[in-house]
PDB file of C-alpha atoms and ligand atoms in Angstrom:
ATOM      1  CA  MET A   1     -45.141 110.247 130.467  1.00  0.00           C
ATOM      2  CA  MET A   2     -44.140 107.523 128.014  1.00  0.00           C
ATOM      3  CA  GLN A   3     -42.478 105.700 130.854  1.00  0.00           C
ATOM      4  CA  MET A   4     -45.584 105.869 133.004  1.00  0.00           C
ATOM      5  CA  THR A   5     -47.812 104.479 130.254  1.00  0.00           C
ATOM      6  CA  GLU A   6     -45.507 101.548 129.617  1.00  0.00           C
ATOM      7  CA  CYS A   7     -45.256 100.896 133.325  1.00  0.00           C
ATOM      8  CA  ASN A   8     -49.026 101.020 133.653  1.00  0.00           C
ATOM      9  CA  GLU A   9     -49.422  98.510 130.835  1.00  0.00           C
ATOM     10  CA  ARG A  10     -46.948  96.100 132.390  1.00  0.00           C
ATOM     11  CA  LEU A  11     -48.546  96.336 135.815  1.00  0.00           C
ATOM     12  CA  THR A  12     -52.035  95.888 134.380  1.00  0.00           C
ATOM     13  CA  ALA A  13     -50.924  92.872 132.335  1.00  0.00           C
ATOM     14  CA  VAL A  14     -49.388  91.175 135.384  1.00  0.00           C
ATOM     15  CA  GLN A  15     -52.443  91.967 137.528  1.00  0.00           C
ATOM     16  CA  GLU A  16     -54.733  90.505 134.877  1.00  0.00           C
ATOM     17  CA  LYS A  17     -52.684  87.313 134.732  1.00  0.00           C
ATOM     18  CA  ILE A  18     -52.814  87.062 138.518  1.00  0.00           C
ATOM     19  CA  ALA A  19     -56.594  87.528 138.489  1.00  0.00           C
ATOM     20  CA  LYS A  20     -57.022  84.924 135.769  1.00  0.00           C
ATOM     21  CA  ALA A  21     -54.805  82.354 137.494  1.00  0.00           C
ATOM     22  CA  ALA A  22     -56.577  82.947 140.807  1.00  0.00           C
ATOM     23  CA  LYS A  23     -59.979  82.537 139.191  1.00  0.00           C
ATOM     24  CA  LEU A  24     -58.951  79.265 137.529  1.00  0.00           C
ATOM     25  CA  ALA A  25     -57.805  78.004 140.930  1.00  0.00           C
ATOM     26  CA  GLN A  26     -61.079  79.174 142.500  1.00  0.00           C
ATOM     27  CA  ARG A  27     -59.199  81.611 144.667  1.00  0.00           C
ATOM     28  CA  LYS A  28     -59.705  85.319 145.257  1.00  0.00           C
ATOM     29  CA  ALA A  29     -57.289  87.574 143.354  1.00  0.00           C
ATOM     30  CA  ASP A  30     -57.017  89.663 146.546  1.00  0.00           C
ATOM     31  CA  ASP A  31     -55.468  86.701 148.332  1.00  0.00           C
ATOM     32  CA  VAL A  32     -52.431  86.962 146.071  1.00  0.00           C
ATOM     33  CA  ARG A  33     -50.175  89.935 146.732  1.00  0.00           C
ATOM     34  CA  LEU A  34     -47.820  91.182 144.042  1.00  0.00           C
ATOM     35  CA  ILE A  35     -44.320  92.089 145.208  1.00  0.00           C
ATOM     36  CA  ALA A  36     -42.581  94.225 142.580  1.00  0.00           C
ATOM     37  CA  ILE A  37     -38.954  93.118 142.754  1.00  0.00           C
ATOM     38  CA  SER A  38     -37.010  96.344 142.317  1.00  0.00           C
ATOM     39  CA  LYS A  39     -33.460  95.018 142.852  1.00  0.00           C
ATOM     40  CA  THR A  40     -30.930  96.749 140.556  1.00  0.00           C
ATOM     41  CA  ARG A  41     -33.545  99.386 139.560  1.00  0.00           C
ATOM     42  CA  SER A  42     -32.872 103.023 140.300  1.00  0.00           C
ATOM     43  CA  ALA A  43     -35.291 105.248 142.201  1.00  0.00           C
ATOM     44  CA  ASP A  44     -36.151 106.853 138.839  1.00  0.00           C
ATOM     45  CA  GLU A  45     -37.175 103.473 137.470  1.00  0.00           C
ATOM     46  CA  ILE A  46     -39.220 102.678 140.574  1.00  0.00           C
ATOM     47  CA  ARG A  47     -41.108 105.990 140.853  1.00  0.00           C
ATOM     48  CA  PRO A  48     -43.450 105.437 137.870  1.00  0.00           C
ATOM     49  CA  LEU A  49     -44.806 102.327 139.585  1.00  0.00           C
ATOM     50  CA  LEU A  50     -45.310 104.283 142.819  1.00  0.00           C
ATOM     51  CA  ASP A  51     -46.962 107.100 140.860  1.00  0.00           C
ATOM     52  CA  ILE A  52     -49.633 104.766 139.531  1.00  0.00           C
ATOM     53  CA  GLY A  53     -50.305 103.461 143.022  1.00  0.00           C
ATOM     54  CA  HIS A  54     -48.299 100.274 143.502  1.00  0.00           C
ATOM     55  CA  ARG A  55     -46.974 100.050 147.058  1.00  0.00           C
ATOM     56  CA  LEU A  56     -45.415  96.618 147.660  1.00  0.00           C
ATOM     57  CA  PHE A  57     -41.790  96.105 146.633  1.00  0.00           C
ATOM     58  CA  GLY A  58     -38.996  93.603 147.185  1.00  0.00           C
ATOM     59  CA  GLU A  59     -35.216  93.959 147.301  1.00  0.00           C
ATOM     60  CA  ASN A  60     -32.495  91.332 147.625  1.00  0.00           C
ATOM     61  CA  ARG A  61     -29.718  93.400 149.197  1.00  0.00           C
ATOM     62  CA  VAL A  62     -29.805  95.236 152.498  1.00  0.00           C
ATOM     63  CA  GLN A  63     -27.347  97.916 151.445  1.00  0.00           C
ATOM     64  CA  GLU A  64     -29.044  98.664 148.137  1.00  0.00           C
ATOM     65  CA  ALA A  65     -32.433  98.906 149.831  1.00  0.00           C
ATOM     66  CA  GLY A  66     -30.968 101.234 152.445  1.00  0.00           C
ATOM     67  CA  ALA A  67     -29.702 103.546 149.721  1.00  0.00           C
ATOM     68  CA  LYS A  68     -32.998 103.752 147.812  1.00  0.00           C
ATOM     69  CA  TRP A  69     -35.982 103.280 150.080  1.00  0.00           C
ATOM     70  CA  PRO A  70     -35.785 105.800 152.925  1.00  0.00           C
ATOM     71  CA  ASP A  71     -36.218 108.686 150.429  1.00  0.00           C
ATOM     72  CA  LEU A  72     -38.947 106.887 148.490  1.00  0.00           C
ATOM     73  CA  ARG A  73     -40.810 106.126 151.722  1.00  0.00           C
ATOM     74  CA  ASP A  74     -40.656 109.830 152.605  1.00  0.00           C
ATOM     75  CA  ALA A  75     -42.141 110.721 149.231  1.00  0.00           C
ATOM     76  CA  TYR A  76     -44.966 108.142 149.117  1.00  0.00           C
ATOM     77  CA  ASP A  77     -47.413 106.965 151.767  1.00  0.00           C
ATOM     78  CA  GLY A  78     -48.001 103.340 152.626  1.00  0.00           C
ATOM     79  CA  VAL A  79     -44.913 101.820 151.010  1.00  0.00           C
ATOM     80  CA  GLU A  80     -44.029  98.269 152.042  1.00  0.00           C
ATOM     81  CA  VAL A  81     -40.613  96.779 151.258  1.00  0.00           C
ATOM     82  CA  HIS A  82     -39.770  93.099 151.701  1.00  0.00           C
ATOM     83  CA  LEU A  83     -36.331  91.474 151.758  1.00  0.00           C
ATOM     84  CA  VAL A  84     -36.212  88.501 149.386  1.00  0.00           C
ATOM     85  CA  GLY A  85     -32.443  87.897 149.249  1.00  0.00           C
ATOM     86  CA  GLN A  86     -30.055  86.049 151.547  1.00  0.00           C
ATOM     87  CA  LEU A  87     -29.358  87.787 154.828  1.00  0.00           C
ATOM     88  CA  GLN A  88     -26.073  87.723 156.750  1.00  0.00           C
ATOM     89  CA  SER A  89     -26.489  87.713 160.509  1.00  0.00           C
ATOM     90  CA  ASN A  90     -24.372  90.846 160.877  1.00  0.00           C
ATOM     91  CA  LYS A  91     -26.928  92.744 158.749  1.00  0.00           C
ATOM     92  CA  ALA A  92     -29.927  91.579 160.787  1.00  0.00           C
ATOM     93  CA  GLU A  93     -30.188  94.887 162.610  1.00  0.00           C
ATOM     94  CA  ASP A  94     -30.217  96.931 159.407  1.00  0.00           C
ATOM     95  CA  ALA A  95     -32.736  94.528 157.892  1.00  0.00           C
ATOM     96  CA  VAL A  96     -35.109  94.822 160.844  1.00  0.00           C
ATOM     97  CA  GLN A  97     -35.089  98.606 160.527  1.00  0.00           C
ATOM     98  CA  LEU A  98     -35.421  98.710 156.732  1.00  0.00           C
ATOM     99  CA  PHE A  99     -37.914  95.999 155.850  1.00  0.00           C
ATOM    100  CA  ASP A 100     -41.557  95.173 156.560  1.00  0.00           C
ATOM    101  CA  ALA A 101     -41.074  91.444 156.008  1.00  0.00           C
ATOM    102  CA  ILE A 102     -38.134  89.090 155.503  1.00  0.00           C
ATOM    103  CA  HIS A 103     -38.514  86.141 153.106  1.00  0.00           C
ATOM    104  CA  SER A 104     -35.123  84.546 153.700  1.00  0.00           C
ATOM    105  CA  LEU A 105     -34.997  83.221 157.247  1.00  0.00           C
ATOM    106  CA  ASP A 106     -33.167  79.938 156.705  1.00  0.00           C
ATOM    107  CA  ARG A 107     -31.037  79.031 159.728  1.00  0.00           C
ATOM    108  CA  ALA A 108     -31.000  78.949 163.504  1.00  0.00           C
ATOM    109  CA  SER A 109     -28.179  81.501 163.831  1.00  0.00           C
ATOM    110  CA  LEU A 110     -30.286  83.995 161.859  1.00  0.00           C
ATOM    111  CA  VAL A 111     -33.320  83.344 164.086  1.00  0.00           C
ATOM    112  CA  LYS A 112     -31.129  84.388 166.995  1.00  0.00           C
ATOM    113  CA  ALA A 113     -29.754  87.502 165.283  1.00  0.00           C
ATOM    114  CA  LEU A 114     -33.185  88.631 164.074  1.00  0.00           C
ATOM    115  CA  ALA A 115     -34.877  88.031 167.417  1.00  0.00           C
ATOM    116  CA  LYS A 116     -32.201  90.104 169.135  1.00  0.00           C
ATOM    117  CA  ALA A 117     -32.479  92.910 166.558  1.00  0.00           C
ATOM    118  CA  MET A 118     -36.296  92.969 166.777  1.00  0.00           C
ATOM    119  CA  GLU A 119     -36.160  93.204 170.540  1.00  0.00           C
ATOM    120  CA  LYS A 120     -33.545  95.947 170.469  1.00  0.00           C
ATOM    121  CA  HIS A 121     -35.523  98.063 167.999  1.00  0.00           C
ATOM    122  CA  ASP A 122     -38.902  97.112 169.445  1.00  0.00           C
ATOM    123  CA  ARG A 123     -40.114  96.192 165.996  1.00  0.00           C
ATOM    124  CA  GLN A 124     -41.814  92.963 164.863  1.00  0.00           C
ATOM    125  CA  VAL A 125     -40.911  91.990 161.296  1.00  0.00           C
ATOM    126  CA  PRO A 126     -42.828  88.946 159.991  1.00  0.00           C
ATOM    127  CA  CYS A 127     -40.531  86.322 158.465  1.00  0.00           C
ATOM    128  CA  PHE A 128     -40.929  83.612 155.869  1.00  0.00           C
ATOM    129  CA  ILE A 129     -38.822  80.500 156.277  1.00  0.00           C
ATOM    130  CA  GLN A 130     -36.922  80.008 153.027  1.00  0.00           C
ATOM    131  CA  VAL A 131     -36.750  76.369 151.968  1.00  0.00           C
ATOM    132  CA  ASN A 132     -34.118  74.951 149.611  1.00  0.00           C
ATOM    133  CA  ILE A 133     -36.897  73.097 147.861  1.00  0.00           C
ATOM    134  CA  GLY A 134     -34.758  71.585 145.079  1.00  0.00           C
ATOM    135  CA  GLU A 135     -31.964  70.623 147.496  1.00  0.00           C
ATOM    136  CA  GLU A 136     -29.442  72.582 145.418  1.00  0.00           C
ATOM    137  CA  PRO A 137     -26.067  73.064 147.152  1.00  0.00           C
ATOM    138  CA  GLN A 138     -25.513  76.604 145.799  1.00  0.00           C
ATOM    139  CA  LYS A 139     -28.903  77.912 146.903  1.00  0.00           C
ATOM    140  CA  GLY A 140     -30.089  79.556 150.097  1.00  0.00           C
ATOM    141  CA  GLY A 141     -32.825  78.065 152.209  1.00  0.00           C
ATOM    142  CA  CYS A 142     -33.034  75.412 154.887  1.00  0.00           C
ATOM    143  CA  ALA A 143     -33.202  71.700 154.129  1.00  0.00           C
ATOM    144  CA  ILE A 144     -36.705  70.294 153.737  1.00  0.00           C
ATOM    145  CA  GLY A 145     -36.191  68.189 156.849  1.00  0.00           C
ATOM    146  CA  ASP A 146     -35.295  71.262 158.907  1.00  0.00           C
ATOM    147  CA  VAL A 147     -38.459  73.279 158.207  1.00  0.00           C
ATOM    148  CA  SER A 148     -40.442  72.197 161.265  1.00  0.00           C
ATOM    149  CA  GLY A 149     -37.545  72.738 163.647  1.00  0.00           C
ATOM    150  CA  LEU A 150     -36.831  76.178 162.248  1.00  0.00           C
ATOM    151  CA  VAL A 151     -40.495  77.220 162.406  1.00  0.00           C
ATOM    152  CA  GLU A 152     -40.510  76.054 166.001  1.00  0.00           C
ATOM    153  CA  SER A 153     -37.370  77.936 167.001  1.00  0.00           C
ATOM    154  CA  ALA A 154     -38.517  81.130 165.262  1.00  0.00           C
ATOM    155  CA  ARG A 155     -41.833  80.951 167.088  1.00  0.00           C
ATOM    156  CA  SER A 156     -40.199  80.343 170.436  1.00  0.00           C
ATOM    157  CA  ALA A 157     -38.001  83.392 169.779  1.00  0.00           C
ATOM    158  CA  ASP A 158     -41.245  85.403 169.344  1.00  0.00           C
ATOM    159  CA  ILE A 159     -40.706  85.887 165.624  1.00  0.00           C
ATOM    160  CA  GLU A 160     -43.931  85.936 163.637  1.00  0.00           C
ATOM    161  CA  VAL A 161     -43.645  83.203 161.003  1.00  0.00           C
ATOM    162  CA  ALA A 162     -45.645  84.424 158.013  1.00  0.00           C
ATOM    163  CA  GLY A 163     -45.143  81.343 155.889  1.00  0.00           C
ATOM    164  CA  LEU A 164     -42.673  79.572 153.625  1.00  0.00           C
ATOM    165  CA  MET A 165     -40.705  80.838 150.648  1.00  0.00           C
ATOM    166  CA  CYS A 166     -38.836  79.086 147.836  1.00  0.00           C
ATOM    167  CA  VAL A 167     -36.976  79.608 144.585  1.00  0.00           C
ATOM    168  CA  PRO A 168     -37.314  76.343 142.647  1.00  0.00           C
ATOM    169  CA  PRO A 169     -34.512  74.994 140.433  1.00  0.00           C
ATOM    170  CA  SER A 170     -34.341  76.763 137.071  1.00  0.00           C
ATOM    171  CA  ALA A 171     -34.871  75.012 133.743  1.00  0.00           C
ATOM    172  CA  VAL A 172     -37.234  72.375 135.102  1.00  0.00           C
ATOM    173  CA  HIS A 173     -40.972  72.600 135.572  1.00  0.00           C
ATOM    174  CA  PRO A 174     -41.552  74.344 138.924  1.00  0.00           C
ATOM    175  CA  ALA A 175     -45.030  72.959 139.715  1.00  0.00           C
ATOM    176  CA  PRO A 176     -43.882  69.919 141.768  1.00  0.00           C
ATOM    177  CA  TYR A 177     -41.709  72.217 143.898  1.00  0.00           C
ATOM    178  CA  PHE A 178     -44.548  74.672 144.460  1.00  0.00           C
ATOM    179  CA  ALA A 179     -46.801  71.761 145.428  1.00  0.00           C
ATOM    180  CA  LEU A 180     -44.192  70.479 147.883  1.00  0.00           C
ATOM    181  CA  LEU A 181     -43.771  73.918 149.500  1.00  0.00           C
ATOM    182  CA  SER A 182     -47.524  74.172 149.780  1.00  0.00           C
ATOM    183  CA  LYS A 183     -47.705  70.822 151.529  1.00  0.00           C
ATOM    184  CA  LEU A 184     -44.880  71.737 153.907  1.00  0.00           C
ATOM    185  CA  ALA A 185     -46.708  74.950 154.815  1.00  0.00           C
ATOM    186  CA  LYS A 186     -49.921  73.077 155.506  1.00  0.00           C
ATOM    187  CA  ASP A 187     -48.076  70.484 157.618  1.00  0.00           C
ATOM    188  CA  ASN A 188     -46.694  73.316 159.730  1.00  0.00           C
ATOM    189  CA  GLY A 189     -49.959  75.235 160.070  1.00  0.00           C
ATOM    190  CA  LEU A 190     -48.758  78.120 157.910  1.00  0.00           C
ATOM    191  CA  SER A 191     -50.916  79.964 155.408  1.00  0.00           C
ATOM    192  CA  GLY A 192     -48.383  82.263 153.722  1.00  0.00           C
ATOM    193  CA  LEU A 193     -46.619  81.051 150.586  1.00  0.00           C
ATOM    194  CA  SER A 194     -44.034  83.263 148.873  1.00  0.00           C
ATOM    195  CA  MET A 195     -43.443  81.584 145.523  1.00  0.00           C
ATOM    196  CA  GLY A 196     -43.553  82.404 141.816  1.00  0.00           C
ATOM    197  CA  MET A 197     -41.498  84.854 139.740  1.00  0.00           C
ATOM    198  CA  SER A 198     -41.968  86.423 136.283  1.00  0.00           C
ATOM    199  CA  GLY A 199     -41.737  83.099 134.452  1.00  0.00           C
ATOM    200  CA  ASP A 200     -43.900  80.963 136.682  1.00  0.00           C
ATOM    201  CA  PHE A 201     -46.175  83.014 138.927  1.00  0.00           C
ATOM    202  CA  GLU A 202     -49.352  81.647 137.354  1.00  0.00           C
ATOM    203  CA  SER A 203     -48.346  78.092 138.198  1.00  0.00           C
ATOM    204  CA  ALA A 204     -47.443  79.231 141.733  1.00  0.00           C
ATOM    205  CA  ILE A 205     -50.890  80.832 142.178  1.00  0.00           C
ATOM    206  CA  LYS A 206     -52.559  77.635 141.053  1.00  0.00           C
ATOM    207  CA  LEU A 207     -50.656  75.850 143.823  1.00  0.00           C
ATOM    208  CA  GLY A 208     -51.466  78.352 146.556  1.00  0.00           C
ATOM    209  CA  ALA A 209     -49.031  81.287 146.380  1.00  0.00           C
ATOM    210  CA  THR A 210     -50.110  84.223 148.553  1.00  0.00           C
ATOM    211  CA  TYR A 211     -47.125  86.369 147.515  1.00  0.00           C
ATOM    212  CA  VAL A 212     -45.642  86.370 144.028  1.00  0.00           C
ATOM    213  CA  ARG A 213     -42.286  88.078 143.471  1.00  0.00           C
ATOM    214  CA  VAL A 214     -42.160  89.643 140.017  1.00  0.00           C
ATOM    215  CA  GLY A 215     -39.303  91.735 138.618  1.00  0.00           C
ATOM    216  CA  THR A 216     -38.667  91.350 134.904  1.00  0.00           C
ATOM    217  CA  ALA A 217     -42.327  91.282 133.853  1.00  0.00           C
ATOM    218  CA  LEU A 218     -42.812  94.690 135.506  1.00  0.00           C
ATOM    219  CA  PHE A 219     -39.520  96.465 134.848  1.00  0.00           C
ATOM    220  CA  GLY A 220     -38.100  94.719 131.775  1.00  0.00           C
ATOM    221  CA  ALA A 221     -34.904  92.667 131.600  1.00  0.00           C
ATOM    222  CA  ARG A 222     -32.204  93.429 134.160  1.00  0.00           C
ATOM    223  CA  SER A 223     -28.972  94.624 132.542  1.00  0.00           C
TER     224      SER A 223
HETATM  225  C1  LIG B   1     -34.861  88.532 141.307  1.00  0.00           C
HETATM  226  C2  LIG B   1     -35.783  87.755 142.147  1.00  0.00           C
HETATM  227  C3  LIG B   1     -37.134  87.633 141.803  1.00  0.00           C
HETATM  228  C4  LIG B   1     -37.747  88.231 140.555  1.00  0.00           C
HETATM  229  O1  LIG B   1     -37.322  87.547 139.409  1.00  0.00           O
HETATM  230  P1  LIG B   1     -37.924  87.891 137.960  1.00  0.00           P
HETATM  231  O2  LIG B   1     -37.607  86.688 137.169  1.00  0.00           O
HETATM  232  O3  LIG B   1     -37.202  89.115 137.491  1.00  0.00           O
HETATM  233  O4  LIG B   1     -39.368  88.120 138.116  1.00  0.00           O
HETATM  234  C5  LIG B   1     -37.947  86.910 142.677  1.00  0.00           C
HETATM  235  N1  LIG B   1     -37.470  86.353 143.798  1.00  0.00           N
HETATM  236  C6  LIG B   1     -36.180  86.461 144.163  1.00  0.00           C
HETATM  237  C7  LIG B   1     -35.722  85.817 145.424  1.00  0.00           C
HETATM  238  C8  LIG B   1     -35.302  87.158 143.351  1.00  0.00           C
HETATM  239  O5  LIG B   1     -34.002  87.244 143.708  1.00  0.00           O
END
């Protein structure tokens, strides 16, 4: 019971911040969806959030999601799980079966693997093109100059492109990166924007985020 109360308070606090940021930006709070990032959390840690009605979650590893979510989906109606971590082409088939959206489509070889997996399993999984918005060598995401080409090739492979996603460089103000992602989305006729985490989701909402990915603010610090 304690756990559920604390969980409720955290969820309510995040939802209130989302509503406030949306209002300030003259946007509807409903246009911003909250993805609870449950990577590294056990099913026991996730259940309280499901018990109070939250249904949208995100994981960054295919294998971990495969171990946790089939049972949780059986136990709760209407669960949606998104992949927000890097995806290897050889796991595309598992990903297509496990997830309701993929936020990390970042290269042509993965377009191919995902298109093949979606056809094989007769299942359409909307994808966000991940952009390496800070041009950091160690980070996933396509180069800024490759966004249009990748959107084009995903579309011609019959993959539904839901929008763009980014993880801006840490330790610098993220707003210019969110603004750039927003512009890139507009230039490519895309309305979905997956951006903003625990530390910066309000800024992301101000700049057009339609999905915010929040872990720590909902579950506490990861050990
Ligand atoms: C872990 C993670 C998040 C959530 O980060 P928090 O700071 O815990 O909110 C969001 N997006 C991605 C891609 C992540 O890997």
